[in-house]
Amino acid sequence: VVTQNLTVSLDATGAGSITATQVDNGSTDNCTISTRTLSKYSFDCSNVGANTVYLIVTDVNGNVDSASAVITVQDVIKPTVVTQNLTVSLDATGAGSITATQVDNGSTDNCTISTRTLSKYSFDCSNVGANTVYLIVTDVNGNVDSASAVITVQDVIKPTVVTQNLTVSLDATGAGSITATQVDNGSTDNCTIATRTLSKSSFDCSNVGANTVYLIVTDVNGNVDSASAVITVQDVIKPTVVTTPNNIALGYCDAKYTYPLPTATDNCGVAITQIAGLPSGSIFPVGITTNTFEIKDPSGNSVTTSFTVDIRDRYLPFTLTDLSLCENESQLDLNQGFDKITFSGNGMQSDGITFNPLISGSGAFIIRASFLDSMGCTTSDQFNIEVRPSPETPFIRRVASDQIVTAIEYDNYQWYRNGTLLPGETKQLYRAYELGVYSVVVGNIEKCFATSEGYCFGIHVNEEQVTNQGNVKVYPNPTDGVIFV
């Protein structure tokens, strides 16, 4: 018996077989060989490797002998790799993973699969999208094959949005703004945040107060979430006064005064309210009225501004008092040296300042004064002038060699000699003991007086003699009434 070694490759079903003829390598017999048989004809995966098989040869006469041969069973068929595509969602840490079993969709081998491995098991944010992964299948005999699968990595976790409240102060133009970075208080994402935006970033005066704003965070994979924050908009800028009426002084005749309201500017507008004084167009009282205005913006920031209206009362440059004078007294200048004051009434001369009792005659008269003051207002007032009747001018006549009398009777008398008062000589009749020029001052119950002409008693007196004396006598002295020179 002569044998030869053989190599048998298992088929797709994991089976292989040989024949005696294949193993026989020229066996002979002196007669004739009847049969050739093998100790083993069929092989499977369990026989992979070297197998000792015996070729048993029997001749026609029943003689038997055998010899061994090594049958090497081999498996050269690669596994059939079948894959399936997968979708992997990254977790909160931005990580995701798969197993070979998940990718394997029914891979087979004619023998037995030993291992299944993947070209890539783990994924992170950088792998979001389609990833080609290979499933590598190795059978127990070391045959290897692979097939690809598409692993779609997805990030479906929204960002974690964390906000903080802010306070925004409007500027001088009434504007204020914030940024998403200011509102963000540490927002995170399992991958990377792509953008932070705000539902509202600009504010004006209409937004003063609490405003709900949303911080919208989008990650690199398009996942979006938002959270609210309260943006408190405040206006802390006080109004600025532009104009205020000037302080003014007016006469009582202009007490009705119309003035413009103060003006002001503010980043958010102003309301002007009068908090003291009188409104424009009012009749202001005599004295100083302080008009105060509060200028307030919608946020309550305020300033005040004031001006005064000084109404000067009517006045005369001096006090008017009632006067009483005698009909024969001199005319009076009533203005006391002040201009812009005029008088009217009976007894006033055309100059408007001189009262002449000779014009008025005796009686009680109302005199009206009109004064144009420095404020352009006219003050009017009145007072009374009483003109008392004066006695007739006395006429002296001689009734005896040493006696002189007044031609008519009066209420009182005072005799003078050469201009010198004669004490005690207060009767109508005067007895003269000396030569001289005699005169008499007479009065009536109205306390008005009249003086006689000089009466020369025993001497001749002419004008030259009187003036050449160089003396001037005034009587009565002292006096608070009429005097005579």
CSV table of C-alpha atoms in Angstrom, one decimal, residues 12-409:
chain,number,residue,atom,x,y,z
A,12,ALA,CA,-19.0,26.9,2.0
A,13,THR,CA,-20.9,24.5,4.2
A,14,GLY,CA,-17.8,23.6,6.2
A,15,ALA,CA,-17.5,20.2,4.6
A,16,GLY,CA,-14.8,18.4,2.7
A,17,SER,CA,-14.2,14.8,1.5
A,18,ILE,CA,-11.6,12.6,-0.1
A,19,THR,CA,-11.6,9.3,-2.0
A,20,ALA,CA,-9.3,6.2,-1.6
A,21,THR,CA,-8.1,6.7,-5.2
A,22,GLN,CA,-6.9,10.2,-4.2
A,23,VAL,CA,-5.0,8.8,-1.3
A,24,ASP,CA,-3.7,5.8,-3.2
A,25,ASN,CA,-0.3,6.5,-4.7
A,26,GLY,CA,0.3,3.3,-6.7
A,27,SER,CA,-0.5,0.5,-4.4
A,28,THR,CA,0.1,-3.0,-6.0
A,29,ASP,CA,-0.6,-6.6,-5.4
A,30,ASN,CA,0.9,-9.8,-6.7
A,31,CYS,CA,-2.5,-10.7,-7.8
A,32,THR,CA,-5.2,-8.2,-8.2
A,33,ILE,CA,-6.4,-5.5,-5.8
A,34,SER,CA,-10.0,-6.0,-5.0
A,35,THR,CA,-10.8,-2.9,-2.9
A,36,ARG,CA,-9.3,0.3,-1.6
A,37,THR,CA,-11.0,1.9,1.4
A,38,LEU,CA,-10.2,4.8,3.8
A,39,SER,CA,-10.5,5.0,7.5
A,40,LYS,CA,-12.1,8.4,7.0
A,41,TYR,CA,-13.6,10.0,4.0
A,42,SER,CA,-15.4,13.2,5.2
A,43,PHE,CA,-14.1,16.2,7.1
A,44,ASP,CA,-15.6,19.3,8.7
A,45,CYS,CA,-14.4,22.3,10.5
A,46,SER,CA,-13.5,20.2,13.5
A,47,ASN,CA,-10.9,18.5,11.4
A,48,VAL,CA,-9.1,21.5,10.2
A,49,GLY,CA,-5.4,20.7,10.4
A,50,ALA,CA,-3.5,17.4,9.9
A,51,ASN,CA,-5.6,14.2,10.0
A,52,THR,CA,-4.1,10.7,9.8
A,53,VAL,CA,-6.1,8.6,7.5
A,54,TYR,CA,-5.5,5.0,6.6
A,55,LEU,CA,-5.8,3.5,3.1
A,56,ILE,CA,-6.9,-0.1,3.5
A,57,VAL,CA,-6.2,-2.2,0.4
A,58,THR,CA,-7.6,-5.7,0.0
A,59,ASP,CA,-6.7,-8.0,-2.9
A,60,VAL,CA,-8.9,-10.6,-4.6
A,61,ASN,CA,-7.7,-13.2,-2.3
A,62,GLY,CA,-8.6,-11.4,0.8
A,63,ASN,CA,-5.2,-10.3,1.7
A,64,VAL,CA,-5.4,-6.8,3.5
A,65,ASP,CA,-2.8,-4.2,4.2
A,66,SER,CA,-2.9,-0.5,5.0
A,67,ALA,CA,-0.8,2.6,5.1
A,68,SER,CA,-1.4,6.0,6.5
A,69,ALA,CA,-1.6,9.4,4.8
A,70,VAL,CA,-1.8,12.8,6.3
A,71,ILE,CA,-4.9,14.6,5.1
A,72,THR,CA,-4.6,18.3,5.8
A,73,VAL,CA,-8.0,19.9,6.1
A,74,GLN,CA,-8.0,23.6,5.6
A,75,ASP,CA,-10.6,26.3,5.7
A,76,VAL,CA,-9.8,29.1,3.2
A,77,ILE,CA,-13.2,30.5,2.9
A,78,LYS,CA,-13.5,34.0,4.4
A,79,PRO,CA,-16.5,34.8,6.6
A,80,THR,CA,-19.4,36.5,4.9
A,81,VAL,CA,-19.6,39.8,6.7
A,82,VAL,CA,-23.1,41.5,6.8
A,83,THR,CA,-23.4,44.9,8.4
A,84,GLN,CA,-26.1,47.4,9.3
A,85,ASN,CA,-26.0,51.2,9.5
A,86,LEU,CA,-26.4,52.7,13.0
A,87,THR,CA,-27.3,56.0,14.5
A,88,VAL,CA,-25.5,57.0,17.6
A,89,SER,CA,-26.6,59.9,19.8
A,90,LEU,CA,-23.9,61.6,21.8
A,91,ASP,CA,-24.5,61.8,25.5
A,92,ALA,CA,-24.3,64.8,27.9
A,93,THR,CA,-20.5,64.5,27.9
A,94,GLY,CA,-20.4,64.6,24.1
A,95,ALA,CA,-19.5,60.9,23.8
A,96,GLY,CA,-21.1,58.0,22.1
A,97,SER,CA,-20.1,54.4,21.3
A,98,ILE,CA,-21.1,51.2,19.4
A,99,THR,CA,-20.3,47.5,19.6
A,100,ALA,CA,-19.5,45.1,16.8
A,101,THR,CA,-22.6,43.1,17.7
A,102,GLN,CA,-24.7,46.2,17.0
A,103,VAL,CA,-23.1,46.6,13.6
A,104,ASP,CA,-23.2,42.9,12.7
A,105,ASN,CA,-26.3,42.2,10.8
A,106,GLY,CA,-25.9,38.4,10.5
A,107,SER,CA,-22.3,37.7,9.4
A,108,THR,CA,-21.7,34.0,8.8
A,109,ASP,CA,-18.8,31.6,8.2
A,110,ASN,CA,-18.6,28.1,6.9
A,111,CYS,CA,-17.0,27.2,10.2
A,112,THR,CA,-17.3,29.4,13.2
A,113,ILE,CA,-16.7,33.1,13.6
A,114,SER,CA,-14.1,33.7,16.2
A,115,THR,CA,-14.1,37.5,16.6
A,116,ARG,CA,-15.9,40.6,15.4
A,117,THR,CA,-14.1,43.8,15.7
A,118,LEU,CA,-14.7,47.4,14.6
A,119,SER,CA,-12.4,49.9,13.0
A,120,LYS,CA,-13.9,52.5,15.4
A,121,TYR,CA,-15.9,52.1,18.5
A,122,SER,CA,-16.1,55.6,20.1
A,123,PHE,CA,-17.3,58.9,18.8
A,124,ASP,CA,-17.3,62.5,19.9
A,125,CYS,CA,-18.6,65.8,18.7
A,126,SER,CA,-16.0,65.9,16.0
A,127,ASN,CA,-17.6,62.8,14.4
A,128,VAL,CA,-21.2,64.2,14.1
A,129,GLY,CA,-22.5,63.1,10.8
A,130,ALA,CA,-21.8,60.0,8.7
A,131,ASN,CA,-18.9,57.9,9.6
A,132,THR,CA,-17.7,54.8,7.7
A,133,VAL,CA,-16.8,52.1,10.1
A,134,TYR,CA,-15.6,48.6,9.2
A,135,LEU,CA,-16.8,45.4,10.8
A,136,ILE,CA,-13.9,42.9,10.8
A,137,VAL,CA,-14.9,39.3,11.1
A,138,THR,CA,-12.3,36.6,11.7
A,139,ASP,CA,-13.3,32.9,11.7
A,140,VAL,CA,-11.7,30.3,13.9
A,141,ASN,CA,-9.3,29.4,11.2
A,142,GLY,CA,-8.0,32.9,10.8
A,143,ASN,CA,-9.9,33.8,7.7
A,144,VAL,CA,-10.7,37.5,7.8
A,145,ASP,CA,-13.1,39.7,5.9
A,146,SER,CA,-14.7,43.0,6.6
A,147,ALA,CA,-17.6,45.2,5.4
A,148,SER,CA,-18.4,48.8,6.0
A,149,ALA,CA,-21.3,50.4,7.8
A,150,VAL,CA,-22.3,54.0,8.1
A,151,ILE,CA,-22.5,55.1,11.6
A,152,THR,CA,-24.4,58.4,11.8
A,153,VAL,CA,-23.4,60.3,14.9
A,154,GLN,CA,-25.9,62.8,16.1
A,155,ASP,CA,-26.1,65.4,18.8
A,156,VAL,CA,-29.6,65.8,20.0
A,157,ILE,CA,-28.9,67.3,23.4
A,158,LYS,CA,-29.8,71.0,23.7
A,159,PRO,CA,-27.5,73.4,25.2
A,160,THR,CA,-27.9,74.1,28.9
A,161,VAL,CA,-28.7,77.8,29.0
A,162,VAL,CA,-27.8,79.7,32.2
A,163,THR,CA,-28.6,83.4,32.4
A,164,GLN,CA,-28.1,86.3,34.8
A,165,ASN,CA,-30.3,89.4,35.3
A,166,LEU,CA,-28.8,92.7,34.3
A,167,THR,CA,-29.4,96.4,35.0
A,168,VAL,CA,-28.9,98.8,32.1
A,169,SER,CA,-28.7,102.5,32.5
A,170,LEU,CA,-29.8,104.6,29.5
A,171,ASP,CA,-27.3,107.1,28.2
A,172,ALA,CA,-27.7,110.8,27.3
A,173,THR,CA,-29.4,109.8,24.1
A,174,GLY,CA,-32.0,107.6,25.8
A,175,ALA,CA,-30.4,104.4,24.5
A,176,GLY,CA,-28.9,101.4,26.2
A,177,SER,CA,-27.8,97.9,25.1
A,178,ILE,CA,-26.6,94.6,26.3
A,179,THR,CA,-24.7,91.7,24.7
A,180,ALA,CA,-25.4,88.0,24.9
A,181,THR,CA,-22.1,87.5,26.7
A,182,GLN,CA,-23.3,89.8,29.5
A,183,VAL,CA,-26.5,87.8,29.9
A,184,ASP,CA,-24.8,84.4,29.7
A,185,ASN,CA,-23.9,83.1,33.1
A,186,GLY,CA,-22.1,79.9,32.1
A,187,SER,CA,-24.2,78.2,29.5
A,188,THR,CA,-22.8,74.8,28.4
A,189,ASP,CA,-23.2,72.2,25.7
A,190,ASN,CA,-22.1,68.6,25.3
A,191,CYS,CA,-20.3,69.7,22.1
A,192,THR,CA,-19.6,73.3,21.4
A,193,ILE,CA,-21.8,76.4,21.5
A,194,ALA,CA,-21.9,78.0,18.1
A,195,THR,CA,-23.9,81.2,18.8
A,196,ARG,CA,-25.5,83.2,21.6
A,197,THR,CA,-28.2,85.6,20.6
A,198,LEU,CA,-30.7,87.7,22.5
A,199,SER,CA,-34.4,88.3,21.7
A,200,LYS,CA,-33.7,91.9,22.5
A,201,SER,CA,-30.4,93.7,22.9
A,202,SER,CA,-31.3,97.4,22.5
A,203,PHE,CA,-33.4,99.5,24.9
A,204,ASP,CA,-34.9,103.0,25.0
A,205,CYS,CA,-37.0,105.1,27.2
A,206,SER,CA,-40.1,103.0,26.5
A,207,ASN,CA,-38.4,100.0,28.1
A,208,VAL,CA,-37.7,101.6,31.5
A,209,GLY,CA,-38.4,99.0,34.1
A,210,ALA,CA,-38.2,95.2,34.0
A,211,ASN,CA,-37.9,93.5,30.6
A,212,THR,CA,-37.9,89.8,30.0
A,213,VAL,CA,-35.3,88.9,27.4
A,214,TYR,CA,-34.4,85.5,26.2
A,215,LEU,CA,-30.8,84.2,25.7
A,216,ILE,CA,-31.0,81.8,22.7
A,217,VAL,CA,-28.0,79.4,22.6
A,218,THR,CA,-27.4,77.2,19.5
A,219,ASP,CA,-24.7,74.5,19.5
A,220,VAL,CA,-22.6,73.5,16.5
A,221,ASN,CA,-25.1,70.8,15.6
A,222,GLY,CA,-28.1,73.1,15.5
A,223,ASN,CA,-29.6,72.2,18.8
A,224,VAL,CA,-31.3,75.3,20.3
A,225,ASP,CA,-32.5,76.2,23.7
A,226,SER,CA,-33.2,79.4,25.6
A,227,ALA,CA,-33.7,80.9,29.0
A,228,SER,CA,-35.1,84.1,30.2
A,229,ALA,CA,-33.4,86.9,32.1
A,230,VAL,CA,-34.8,90.1,33.5
A,231,ILE,CA,-33.2,93.2,32.1
A,232,THR,CA,-33.9,96.2,34.3
A,233,VAL,CA,-33.7,99.4,32.3
A,234,GLN,CA,-33.1,102.5,34.3
A,235,ASP,CA,-32.8,106.2,33.6
A,236,VAL,CA,-30.7,107.9,36.2
A,237,ILE,CA,-29.9,111.1,34.2
A,238,LYS,CA,-31.6,114.2,35.5
A,239,PRO,CA,-33.3,116.7,33.2
A,240,THR,CA,-31.2,119.7,32.2
A,241,VAL,CA,-32.9,123.1,32.5
A,242,VAL,CA,-32.5,125.1,29.3
A,243,THR,CA,-34.5,128.3,30.0
A,244,THR,CA,-36.1,129.9,33.0
A,245,PRO,CA,-38.0,133.2,32.9
A,246,ASN,CA,-35.9,136.0,34.4
A,247,ASN,CA,-36.8,137.6,37.7
A,248,ILE,CA,-38.9,140.6,37.0
A,249,ALA,CA,-40.2,143.6,38.8
A,250,LEU,CA,-43.5,145.2,37.7
A,251,GLY,CA,-45.7,147.9,38.9
A,252,TYR,CA,-49.1,147.2,40.3
A,253,CYS,CA,-50.7,148.3,37.0
A,254,ASP,CA,-48.9,145.3,35.3
A,255,ALA,CA,-49.8,142.8,38.0
A,256,LYS,CA,-51.3,140.5,35.3
A,257,TYR,CA,-48.2,138.9,34.0
A,258,THR,CA,-47.9,136.3,31.3
A,259,TYR,CA,-44.6,134.4,31.1
A,260,PRO,CA,-43.3,131.4,29.1
A,261,LEU,CA,-42.8,128.1,30.9
A,262,PRO,CA,-39.3,127.0,31.6
A,263,THR,CA,-37.8,124.6,29.1
A,264,ALA,CA,-35.6,121.6,29.6
A,265,THR,CA,-34.1,118.6,27.9
A,266,ASP,CA,-33.8,115.0,29.0
A,267,ASN,CA,-32.9,111.7,27.4
A,268,CYS,CA,-36.4,110.5,28.0
A,269,GLY,CA,-38.5,113.6,27.8
A,270,VAL,CA,-39.8,115.8,30.6
A,271,ALA,CA,-43.0,116.9,32.3
A,272,ILE,CA,-43.1,120.5,33.7
A,273,THR,CA,-45.2,121.1,36.8
A,274,GLN,CA,-45.6,124.3,38.7
A,275,ILE,CA,-45.3,123.5,42.4
A,276,ALA,CA,-45.2,127.1,43.8
A,277,GLY,CA,-46.3,130.5,42.7
A,278,LEU,CA,-49.0,131.5,40.2
A,279,PRO,CA,-49.6,130.3,36.7
A,280,SER,CA,-48.8,132.4,33.7
A,281,GLY,CA,-51.5,135.0,33.1
A,282,SER,CA,-52.4,135.4,36.7
A,283,ILE,CA,-52.8,138.7,38.6
A,284,PHE,CA,-49.9,138.7,41.0
A,285,PRO,CA,-50.2,140.1,44.4
A,286,VAL,CA,-48.1,143.0,45.7
A,287,GLY,CA,-44.8,141.7,46.9
A,288,ILE,CA,-42.4,139.0,45.7
A,289,THR,CA,-44.0,135.8,44.4
A,290,THR,CA,-41.6,132.9,43.8
A,291,ASN,CA,-42.7,130.7,41.0
A,292,THR,CA,-41.1,127.2,41.2
A,293,PHE,CA,-41.4,124.5,38.6
A,294,GLU,CA,-40.5,120.8,38.9
A,295,ILE,CA,-39.1,119.3,35.8
A,296,LYS,CA,-39.4,115.5,36.0
A,297,ASP,CA,-38.7,112.7,33.5
A,298,PRO,CA,-40.7,109.5,33.3
A,299,SER,CA,-38.3,107.8,35.7
A,300,GLY,CA,-38.8,110.3,38.4
A,301,ASN,CA,-35.5,112.1,38.0
A,302,SER,CA,-36.2,115.8,38.7
A,303,VAL,CA,-34.8,119.2,39.0
A,304,THR,CA,-36.5,122.5,40.1
A,305,THR,CA,-36.1,126.0,38.8
A,306,SER,CA,-37.6,129.2,40.0
A,307,PHE,CA,-38.0,132.9,39.2
A,308,THR,CA,-39.6,135.8,41.0
A,309,VAL,CA,-42.3,138.3,40.1
A,310,ASP,CA,-42.0,141.4,42.2
A,311,ILE,CA,-45.1,143.6,42.1
A,312,ARG,CA,-44.4,147.1,43.4
A,313,ASP,CA,-47.4,148.6,45.2
A,314,ARG,CA,-48.8,151.9,44.3
A,315,TYR,CA,-47.1,154.7,46.1
A,316,LEU,CA,-46.6,158.5,46.2
A,317,PRO,CA,-43.3,160.1,46.7
A,318,PHE,CA,-44.5,161.6,50.0
A,319,THR,CA,-47.5,161.3,52.2
A,320,LEU,CA,-50.5,163.5,51.4
A,321,THR,CA,-51.9,165.3,54.4
A,322,ASP,CA,-54.9,167.5,54.6
A,323,LEU,CA,-54.0,171.2,54.7
A,324,SER,CA,-55.7,174.2,56.1
A,325,LEU,CA,-54.8,177.8,55.2
A,326,CYS,CA,-56.2,181.2,55.1
A,327,GLU,CA,-57.6,182.8,52.1
A,328,ASN,CA,-55.0,185.5,52.0
A,329,GLU,CA,-52.0,183.2,52.4
A,330,SER,CA,-49.5,182.8,49.6
A,331,GLN,CA,-49.9,180.1,46.9
A,332,LEU,CA,-48.4,176.7,47.7
A,333,ASP,CA,-46.2,174.3,45.6
A,334,LEU,CA,-47.7,170.9,46.4
A,335,ASN,CA,-45.1,168.7,44.6
A,336,GLN,CA,-42.5,169.2,47.3
A,337,GLY,CA,-39.8,169.2,44.7
A,338,PHE,CA,-40.8,165.8,43.0
A,339,ASP,CA,-41.6,165.7,39.4
A,340,LYS,CA,-44.1,163.4,37.7
A,341,ILE,CA,-46.7,164.3,40.3
A,342,THR,CA,-49.6,166.6,39.3
A,343,PHE,CA,-52.6,167.9,41.2
A,344,SER,CA,-56.1,168.8,40.1
A,345,GLY,CA,-59.0,170.5,41.8
A,346,ASN,CA,-60.4,173.9,42.6
A,347,GLY,CA,-57.6,176.4,43.4
A,348,MET,CA,-55.0,174.6,41.3
A,349,GLN,CA,-53.1,176.7,38.8
A,350,SER,CA,-52.4,175.5,35.3
A,351,ASP,CA,-49.0,174.2,36.2
A,352,GLY,CA,-50.6,171.4,38.1
A,353,ILE,CA,-48.5,171.8,41.2
A,354,THR,CA,-49.5,175.3,42.6
A,355,PHE,CA,-52.5,175.8,44.8
A,356,ASN,CA,-53.6,179.4,45.0
A,357,PRO,CA,-56.2,180.2,47.7
A,358,LEU,CA,-57.0,183.4,45.9
A,359,ILE,CA,-58.3,181.3,43.0
A,360,SER,CA,-60.2,178.9,45.1
A,361,GLY,CA,-61.7,181.3,47.6
A,362,SER,CA,-62.7,180.0,51.0
A,363,GLY,CA,-64.2,176.5,51.5
A,364,ALA,CA,-63.2,172.9,51.6
A,365,PHE,CA,-61.7,171.5,48.4
A,366,ILE,CA,-60.7,168.0,47.3
A,367,ILE,CA,-57.4,167.9,45.6
A,368,ARG,CA,-56.5,164.9,43.5
A,369,ALA,CA,-52.9,163.8,43.1
A,370,SER,CA,-51.6,161.7,40.2
A,371,PHE,CA,-48.1,160.2,40.3
A,372,LEU,CA,-46.3,158.3,37.5
A,373,ASP,CA,-43.9,156.0,39.3
A,374,SER,CA,-40.6,154.5,38.1
A,375,MET,CA,-42.5,151.3,37.0
A,376,GLY,CA,-44.7,153.3,34.7
A,377,CYS,CA,-47.8,153.0,36.9
A,378,THR,CA,-49.9,155.9,37.9
A,379,THR,CA,-50.9,156.2,41.6
A,380,SER,CA,-53.9,158.4,42.4
A,381,ASP,CA,-54.9,159.7,45.7
A,382,GLN,CA,-56.6,162.7,47.2
A,383,PHE,CA,-56.5,165.0,50.1
A,384,ASN,CA,-58.4,168.0,51.4
A,385,ILE,CA,-57.4,171.7,51.5
A,386,GLU,CA,-59.5,173.9,53.7
A,387,VAL,CA,-59.3,177.6,52.8
A,388,ARG,CA,-60.4,179.6,55.8
A,389,PRO,CA,-61.9,183.0,55.2
A,390,SER,CA,-59.5,185.8,56.0
A,391,PRO,CA,-60.5,189.0,57.7
A,392,GLU,CA,-60.8,192.2,55.7
A,393,THR,CA,-57.6,194.2,55.6
A,394,PRO,CA,-57.9,196.5,58.7
A,395,PHE,CA,-58.0,200.2,58.1
A,396,ILE,CA,-56.6,202.4,61.0
A,397,ARG,CA,-58.3,205.7,61.7
A,398,ARG,CA,-57.6,208.3,64.4
A,399,VAL,CA,-60.5,208.9,66.8
A,400,ALA,CA,-58.8,211.2,69.2
A,401,SER,CA,-55.5,213.0,69.6
A,402,ASP,CA,-53.9,210.0,71.2
A,403,GLN,CA,-56.2,207.2,70.0
A,404,ILE,CA,-56.4,205.0,66.9
A,405,VAL,CA,-58.8,202.2,66.1
A,406,THR,CA,-59.7,199.8,63.3
A,407,ALA,CA,-62.5,200.9,61.2
A,408,ILE,CA,-64.4,197.6,61.9
A,409,GLU,CA,-64.4,195.1,64.7
